[in-house]
Amino acid sequence: MRGIGHDDAVTSGPGSAAHRAEVLVVGDLNPDLVLTGDVVPRFGQAEQLLDAASLVVGGSGAITAHGLARLGRDVALLAAVGDDDLGHVMTTRLAAAGVDSGLVLVRAGVPTGVTVVLSRGDDRSMLTLPGAVDTLTADEVVGAATGLVGSGLRHVHVASYFLQPGLARDLPAVLVELRGLGLTTSLDTNADPADRWEGVDALLPHLDVLLPNRAEALALGDDSDPRRAAVALAARGPLTVVKVGSRGAFAATADGELVEEAGSPVEAIDTTGAGDTFDAAFLAAWLDGAGLATALHRAVTAGGHSVLHTGGTAGQPTTAELEAQGATP
């Protein structure tokens, strides 16, 4: 494992604090500035007036961790932020939501990442400054997980693989070590800004669950049909759960079985973070030993609930809210 390399560039969360988590989420924590209204940019010094602007918790890892906390799970987030106001605000908001944010690392001299989301209801465009996101190391991930094993850690979820090329290089070995600790693992790669989709093949044998959306499944599975792509990915190791937006989701098992869950069309206000909310609900059900059909139903219901609000966390349901919508355990 490669070390951090610059001791004077890193400080961490409270080292003396006792951390407890059933799930450790590894990934990104940054603010999303969600803009709605006339969001298609026009250059030439044109000024456009918006309907709304919201500064919310962002980053696939942070939104997933927040969603697990909403569902009553003990969850910790390992991520990196800058030593700045944005990093402080994001960490504080996560802690207030019940996420153990004491493992969030603060990097001196590096800004907190930030994403500007241009939202048009059922579609969006994102402009991202990675900032501190790509500074997590393999040693930090294994160290955080090892430290949590005695407190009941069962599962490690990795988010935003393609935004963390430094960690990605070492992730196969990390996953081997995590499984050696008796932990299960999952991955949501999210999109690849470079559109190369490299490196994931080496991870598949060491993953229990892979959580792509339809476009990601097509790219990762190198197939024009999402179901064939999912079956091919699952044959390499992980249960592959594919999100298809308002149409629901489906899962492919290692033996080629497909389980599908139809979605319920809604008038989306903002789709930011819906896939991460889906991930949280699916993993919570899966960790409880729910059948695939039940886990998919809960996840699709949670994702549908999320898009009725602006930002990735405002519409995340509690367990009681899921059950009120018929998504029973």
CSV table of C-alpha atoms in Angstrom, one decimal:
chain,number,residue,atom,x,y,z
A,1,MET,CA,0.0,0.0,0.0
A,2,ARG,CA,1.3,3.5,-0.8
A,3,GLY,CA,1.4,6.0,2.0
A,4,ILE,CA,0.1,9.5,2.1
A,5,GLY,CA,3.5,10.9,1.1
A,6,HIS,CA,3.2,14.4,2.7
A,7,ASP,CA,2.6,14.3,6.4
A,8,ASP,CA,2.4,18.1,6.7
A,9,ALA,CA,-0.4,18.1,4.1
A,10,VAL,CA,-2.9,16.1,6.1
A,11,THR,CA,-4.8,16.3,9.3
A,12,SER,CA,-7.7,14.1,10.3
A,13,GLY,CA,-10.9,14.1,12.2
A,14,PRO,CA,-10.7,13.7,16.0
A,15,GLY,CA,-8.3,10.8,16.5
A,16,SER,CA,-9.3,10.1,20.1
A,17,ALA,CA,-13.0,9.9,19.4
A,18,ALA,CA,-14.7,6.4,19.6
A,19,HIS,CA,-16.1,5.5,16.2
A,20,ARG,CA,-18.9,3.0,15.7
A,21,ALA,CA,-20.4,1.9,12.4
A,22,GLU,CA,-22.1,-1.0,10.7
A,23,VAL,CA,-21.3,0.5,7.3
A,24,LEU,CA,-18.2,2.4,6.2
A,25,VAL,CA,-18.7,4.5,3.1
A,26,VAL,CA,-15.6,5.5,1.3
A,27,GLY,CA,-15.8,8.3,-1.3
A,28,ASP,CA,-16.5,12.0,-1.9
A,29,LEU,CA,-17.9,14.7,0.3
A,30,ASN,CA,-18.5,18.1,-1.3
A,31,PRO,CA,-21.2,20.7,-1.6
A,32,ASP,CA,-23.6,20.6,-4.5
A,33,LEU,CA,-24.7,24.0,-5.7
A,34,VAL,CA,-28.0,23.0,-7.4
A,35,LEU,CA,-29.3,25.7,-9.8
A,36,THR,CA,-32.8,25.4,-11.4
A,37,GLY,CA,-34.6,27.4,-14.0
A,38,ASP,CA,-32.9,28.9,-17.1
A,39,VAL,CA,-29.7,26.8,-16.6
A,40,VAL,CA,-28.4,26.3,-20.1
A,41,PRO,CA,-25.4,28.7,-20.2
A,42,ARG,CA,-25.2,31.4,-22.9
A,43,PHE,CA,-21.9,33.1,-23.3
A,44,GLY,CA,-21.2,36.6,-24.6
A,45,GLN,CA,-21.6,38.1,-21.1
A,46,ALA,CA,-25.3,37.2,-21.0
A,47,GLU,CA,-26.9,37.3,-17.6
A,48,GLN,CA,-29.6,34.7,-16.8
A,49,LEU,CA,-32.1,34.7,-13.9
A,50,LEU,CA,-32.7,31.5,-12.0
A,51,ASP,CA,-35.7,30.1,-10.2
A,52,ALA,CA,-33.7,28.7,-7.3
A,53,ALA,CA,-30.2,28.0,-6.0
A,54,SER,CA,-29.5,25.5,-3.1
A,55,LEU,CA,-26.2,24.7,-1.4
A,56,VAL,CA,-26.6,21.1,-0.2
A,57,VAL,CA,-24.6,18.0,0.9
A,58,GLY,CA,-23.1,16.5,-2.3
A,59,GLY,CA,-20.8,13.7,-3.4
A,60,SER,CA,-22.0,10.2,-4.0
A,61,GLY,CA,-20.3,8.9,-0.9
A,62,ALA,CA,-21.8,11.5,1.4
A,63,ILE,CA,-25.3,11.2,0.0
A,64,THR,CA,-25.2,7.4,0.4
A,65,ALA,CA,-24.0,7.7,3.9
A,66,HIS,CA,-26.6,10.3,4.7
A,67,GLY,CA,-29.3,8.0,3.2
A,68,LEU,CA,-28.1,5.1,5.4
A,69,ALA,CA,-28.3,7.3,8.5
A,70,ARG,CA,-31.9,8.3,7.5
A,71,LEU,CA,-32.7,4.6,7.5
A,72,GLY,CA,-31.4,4.2,11.0
A,73,ARG,CA,-28.0,2.5,10.2
A,74,ASP,CA,-24.8,3.2,12.1
A,75,VAL,CA,-22.7,4.6,9.3
A,76,ALA,CA,-19.3,6.4,9.0
A,77,LEU,CA,-17.9,8.3,6.1
A,78,LEU,CA,-14.3,8.3,5.1
A,79,ALA,CA,-13.7,11.2,2.7
A,80,ALA,CA,-11.3,14.1,2.3
A,81,VAL,CA,-12.1,17.9,2.4
A,82,GLY,CA,-10.1,21.0,2.4
A,83,ASP,CA,-9.4,23.1,5.4
A,84,ASP,CA,-12.0,25.7,4.4
A,85,ASP,CA,-15.5,26.8,5.1
A,86,LEU,CA,-17.1,24.5,2.6
A,87,GLY,CA,-15.5,21.4,4.1
A,88,HIS,CA,-16.5,22.5,7.6
A,89,VAL,CA,-20.1,23.1,6.6
A,90,MET,CA,-20.4,19.7,4.8
A,91,THR,CA,-18.9,17.8,7.7
A,92,THR,CA,-21.1,19.6,10.2
A,93,ARG,CA,-24.3,18.9,8.2
A,94,LEU,CA,-23.4,15.2,7.9
A,95,ALA,CA,-22.8,14.9,11.7
A,96,ALA,CA,-26.1,16.6,12.4
A,97,ALA,CA,-27.8,14.0,10.2
A,98,GLY,CA,-26.4,11.1,12.2
A,99,VAL,CA,-23.4,10.2,10.1
A,100,ASP,CA,-20.1,9.6,12.0
A,101,SER,CA,-18.0,12.2,10.3
A,102,GLY,CA,-15.0,11.9,12.6
A,103,LEU,CA,-13.1,10.0,9.9
A,104,VAL,CA,-13.4,12.8,7.4
A,105,LEU,CA,-9.8,13.9,6.6
A,106,VAL,CA,-8.9,17.6,6.3
A,107,ARG,CA,-6.2,18.4,3.8
A,108,ALA,CA,-4.2,21.5,4.2
A,109,GLY,CA,-3.6,23.5,1.1
A,110,VAL,CA,-6.2,21.7,-1.0
A,111,PRO,CA,-9.7,23.0,-1.5
A,112,THR,CA,-12.9,21.1,-0.8
A,113,GLY,CA,-14.4,19.8,-4.0
A,114,VAL,CA,-17.5,21.4,-5.3
A,115,THR,CA,-20.1,20.5,-7.9
A,116,VAL,CA,-22.4,23.0,-9.7
A,117,VAL,CA,-25.5,21.1,-10.8
A,118,LEU,CA,-27.6,22.6,-13.6
A,119,SER,CA,-30.9,20.9,-13.0
A,120,ARG,CA,-33.9,20.6,-15.4
A,121,GLY,CA,-36.1,18.2,-13.3
A,122,ASP,CA,-35.5,14.8,-14.9
A,123,ASP,CA,-32.1,15.7,-16.3
A,124,ARG,CA,-29.0,17.6,-15.1
A,125,SER,CA,-25.5,18.6,-16.1
A,126,MET,CA,-22.7,18.8,-13.5
A,127,LEU,CA,-19.5,20.9,-13.4
A,128,THR,CA,-17.1,19.5,-10.8
A,129,LEU,CA,-13.9,20.7,-9.2
A,130,PRO,CA,-12.4,17.5,-7.6
A,131,GLY,CA,-10.4,19.4,-5.0
A,132,ALA,CA,-9.5,17.1,-2.1
A,133,VAL,CA,-11.6,14.2,-3.4
A,134,ASP,CA,-8.7,12.4,-5.0
A,135,THR,CA,-6.5,12.3,-2.0
A,136,LEU,CA,-7.7,9.2,-0.1
A,137,THR,CA,-5.1,6.5,0.1
A,138,ALA,CA,-5.3,2.7,0.3
A,139,ASP,CA,-3.7,2.8,3.8
A,140,GLU,CA,-6.3,5.2,5.0
A,141,VAL,CA,-9.2,3.0,3.8
A,142,VAL,CA,-7.8,-0.2,5.3
A,143,GLY,CA,-6.8,1.6,8.5
A,144,ALA,CA,-10.3,3.1,8.9
A,145,ALA,CA,-12.0,-0.2,8.3
A,146,THR,CA,-9.6,-2.1,10.6
A,147,GLY,CA,-10.3,0.4,13.4
A,148,LEU,CA,-14.1,-0.1,13.0
A,149,VAL,CA,-14.2,-3.9,12.9
A,150,GLY,CA,-14.4,-4.2,16.7
A,151,SER,CA,-17.3,-1.8,16.8
A,152,GLY,CA,-19.5,-4.0,14.6
A,153,LEU,CA,-18.5,-3.0,11.0
A,154,ARG,CA,-20.0,-5.4,8.5
A,155,HIS,CA,-19.8,-3.7,5.1
A,156,VAL,CA,-17.7,-1.2,3.1
A,157,HIS,CA,-19.2,0.8,0.2
A,158,VAL,CA,-17.0,2.6,-2.2
A,159,ALA,CA,-18.4,5.5,-4.3
A,160,SER,CA,-17.2,7.7,-7.1
A,161,TYR,CA,-14.4,5.4,-8.3
A,162,PHE,CA,-13.5,7.4,-11.4
A,163,LEU,CA,-13.1,10.6,-9.4
A,164,GLN,CA,-10.4,8.9,-7.3
A,165,PRO,CA,-7.8,7.6,-9.7
A,166,GLY,CA,-5.1,7.5,-6.9
A,167,LEU,CA,-7.2,5.2,-4.7
A,168,ALA,CA,-8.5,3.3,-7.8
A,169,ARG,CA,-5.0,2.0,-8.6
A,170,ASP,CA,-4.8,0.3,-5.2
A,171,LEU,CA,-8.4,-0.7,-4.8
A,172,PRO,CA,-8.1,-4.3,-5.9
A,173,ALA,CA,-5.7,-4.9,-3.1
A,174,VAL,CA,-7.8,-2.9,-0.7
A,175,LEU,CA,-10.8,-5.0,-1.4
A,176,VAL,CA,-8.8,-8.2,-0.8
A,177,GLU,CA,-7.8,-6.9,2.6
A,178,LEU,CA,-11.3,-5.8,3.5
A,179,ARG,CA,-12.7,-9.2,2.7
A,180,GLY,CA,-9.9,-10.7,4.7
A,181,LEU,CA,-11.3,-8.8,7.7
A,182,GLY,CA,-14.6,-10.6,7.1
A,183,LEU,CA,-16.4,-7.6,5.5
A,184,THR,CA,-18.7,-7.5,2.5
A,185,THR,CA,-18.1,-4.8,-0.1
A,186,SER,CA,-20.0,-2.8,-2.7
A,187,LEU,CA,-19.2,-0.2,-5.4
A,188,ASP,CA,-21.0,2.5,-7.2
A,189,THR,CA,-18.5,3.7,-9.8
A,190,ASN,CA,-20.6,6.7,-11.0
A,191,ALA,CA,-19.8,8.1,-14.4
A,192,ASP,CA,-16.3,8.3,-15.8
A,193,PRO,CA,-15.6,11.9,-16.9
A,194,ALA,CA,-12.8,10.6,-19.2
A,195,ASP,CA,-15.2,8.0,-20.7
A,196,ARG,CA,-12.6,5.3,-20.6
A,197,TRP,CA,-14.2,3.0,-18.0
A,198,GLU,CA,-10.9,1.3,-17.1
A,199,GLY,CA,-9.9,-0.7,-14.0
A,200,VAL,CA,-13.2,-2.0,-12.8
A,201,ASP,CA,-12.7,-5.5,-14.3
A,202,ALA,CA,-10.0,-6.1,-11.7
A,203,LEU,CA,-12.4,-5.3,-8.9
A,204,LEU,CA,-15.3,-7.5,-9.8
A,205,PRO,CA,-14.0,-10.8,-8.2
A,206,HIS,CA,-13.6,-8.9,-4.9
A,207,LEU,CA,-17.1,-7.2,-4.8
A,208,ASP,CA,-20.3,-8.5,-3.3
A,209,VAL,CA,-22.5,-5.8,-4.9
A,210,LEU,CA,-22.1,-3.5,-8.0
A,211,LEU,CA,-24.5,-0.7,-8.3
A,212,PRO,CA,-24.3,1.0,-11.7
A,213,ASN,CA,-27.0,2.9,-13.5
A,214,ARG,CA,-28.1,1.9,-17.0
A,215,ALA,CA,-25.4,3.9,-18.9
A,216,GLU,CA,-22.7,2.8,-16.5
A,217,ALA,CA,-23.7,-0.9,-16.9
A,218,LEU,CA,-23.6,-0.7,-20.7
A,219,ALA,CA,-20.1,0.8,-20.5
A,220,LEU,CA,-18.7,-1.5,-17.8
A,221,GLY,CA,-20.3,-4.6,-19.4
A,222,ASP,CA,-19.3,-3.6,-22.9
A,223,ASP,CA,-22.7,-4.5,-24.4
A,224,SER,CA,-25.5,-2.6,-26.1
A,225,ASP,CA,-28.1,-4.4,-24.0
A,226,PRO,CA,-28.2,-3.5,-20.3
A,227,ARG,CA,-29.5,-6.9,-19.1
A,228,ARG,CA,-26.8,-8.8,-21.0
A,229,ALA,CA,-24.2,-6.4,-19.6
A,230,ALA,CA,-25.5,-6.9,-16.1
A,231,VAL,CA,-25.4,-10.7,-16.4
A,232,ALA,CA,-21.9,-10.6,-17.8
A,233,LEU,CA,-20.7,-8.4,-14.9
A,234,ALA,CA,-22.5,-10.6,-12.3
A,235,ALA,CA,-20.8,-13.7,-13.8
A,236,ARG,CA,-17.5,-12.1,-12.8
A,237,GLY,CA,-18.4,-12.0,-9.1
A,238,PRO,CA,-20.8,-9.3,-7.8
A,239,LEU,CA,-24.6,-9.2,-7.6
A,240,THR,CA,-25.1,-6.5,-10.2
A,241,VAL,CA,-28.0,-4.0,-9.5
A,242,VAL,CA,-28.8,-1.7,-12.3
A,243,LYS,CA,-30.8,1.6,-11.8
A,244,VAL,CA,-33.0,2.6,-14.8
A,245,GLY,CA,-34.4,5.9,-13.5
A,246,SER,CA,-38.2,6.2,-13.5
A,247,ARG,CA,-38.5,2.7,-15.0
A,248,GLY,CA,-37.2,1.1,-11.8
A,249,ALA,CA,-34.3,-1.3,-11.5
A,250,PHE,CA,-33.2,-4.9,-12.0
A,251,ALA,CA,-30.6,-7.2,-10.5
A,252,ALA,CA,-28.5,-10.0,-12.1
A,253,THR,CA,-27.1,-12.8,-10.0
A,254,ALA,CA,-24.0,-14.8,-10.6
A,255,ASP,CA,-26.0,-17.7,-12.0
A,256,GLY,CA,-27.7,-15.5,-14.5
A,257,GLU,CA,-31.0,-14.9,-12.7
A,258,LEU,CA,-32.7,-11.5,-13.4
A,259,VAL,CA,-35.0,-9.9,-10.9
A,260,GLU,CA,-36.9,-6.7,-11.9
A,261,GLU,CA,-38.8,-4.0,-10.2
A,262,ALA,CA,-40.8,-1.5,-12.1
A,263,GLY,CA,-40.7,2.2,-11.2
A,264,SER,CA,-43.6,4.6,-10.7
A,265,PRO,CA,-43.4,7.6,-12.9
A,266,VAL,CA,-43.3,10.9,-11.0
A,267,GLU,CA,-42.8,14.5,-11.9
A,268,ALA,CA,-39.2,14.9,-10.8
A,269,ILE,CA,-38.1,18.2,-9.3
A,270,ASP,CA,-34.4,17.2,-9.2
A,271,THR,CA,-32.7,13.9,-9.8
A,272,THR,CA,-29.5,14.8,-8.0
A,273,GLY,CA,-28.4,12.0,-5.7
A,274,ALA,CA,-31.4,9.7,-6.5
A,275,GLY,CA,-29.1,6.8,-7.4
A,276,ASP,CA,-27.1,7.2,-4.2
A,277,THR,CA,-30.4,7.2,-2.2
A,278,PHE,CA,-31.3,4.0,-4.1
A,279,ASP,CA,-27.9,2.5,-3.1
A,280,ALA,CA,-28.5,3.3,0.6
A,281,ALA,CA,-31.9,1.7,0.6
A,282,PHE,CA,-30.8,-1.3,-1.3
A,283,LEU,CA,-27.7,-1.9,0.9
A,284,ALA,CA,-29.8,-1.5,4.1
A,285,ALA,CA,-32.3,-4.1,2.9
A,286,TRP,CA,-29.5,-6.4,1.6
A,287,LEU,CA,-27.6,-6.3,4.9
A,288,ASP,CA,-30.9,-7.3,6.7
A,289,GLY,CA,-31.0,-10.4,4.5
A,290,ALA,CA,-34.0,-9.3,2.5
A,291,GLY,CA,-34.8,-11.1,-0.7
A,292,LEU,CA,-33.8,-9.4,-4.0
A,293,ALA,CA,-37.4,-8.4,-4.9
A,294,THR,CA,-37.9,-6.8,-1.5
A,295,ALA,CA,-34.5,-5.0,-1.6
A,296,LEU,CA,-35.2,-3.7,-5.1
A,297,HIS,CA,-38.7,-2.5,-4.2
A,298,ARG,CA,-37.4,-0.6,-1.2
A,299,ALA,CA,-34.6,1.0,-3.2
A,300,VAL,CA,-36.8,2.0,-6.1
A,301,THR,CA,-39.3,3.5,-3.7
A,302,ALA,CA,-36.5,5.5,-2.0
A,303,GLY,CA,-35.1,6.8,-5.3
A,304,GLY,CA,-38.6,7.9,-6.4
A,305,HIS,CA,-39.0,9.7,-3.1
A,306,SER,CA,-35.7,11.5,-3.5
A,307,VAL,CA,-36.5,13.2,-6.8
A,308,LEU,CA,-39.4,15.0,-5.3
A,309,HIS,CA,-37.0,17.4,-3.6
A,310,THR,CA,-34.0,19.6,-4.5
A,311,GLY,CA,-30.6,18.1,-3.8
A,312,GLY,CA,-29.5,14.6,-2.9
A,313,THR,CA,-30.5,14.4,0.8
A,314,ALA,CA,-33.6,16.5,1.4
A,315,GLY,CA,-36.0,13.8,0.0
A,316,GLN,CA,-34.3,10.7,1.5
A,317,PRO,CA,-36.9,8.6,3.3
A,318,THR,CA,-36.8,7.1,6.7
A,319,THR,CA,-37.7,3.5,7.3
A,320,ALA,CA,-41.2,4.6,8.5
A,321,GLU,CA,-41.7,6.6,5.3
A,322,LEU,CA,-40.7,3.7,3.1
A,323,GLU,CA,-43.2,1.4,5.0
A,324,ALA,CA,-45.9,4.1,4.6
A,325,GLN,CA,-45.4,3.8,0.8
A,326,GLY,CA,-45.8,0.0,0.9
A,327,ALA,CA,-42.0,-0.8,0.9
A,328,THR,CA,-42.2,-3.2,3.8
A,329,PRO,CA,-39.1,-5.0,5.2
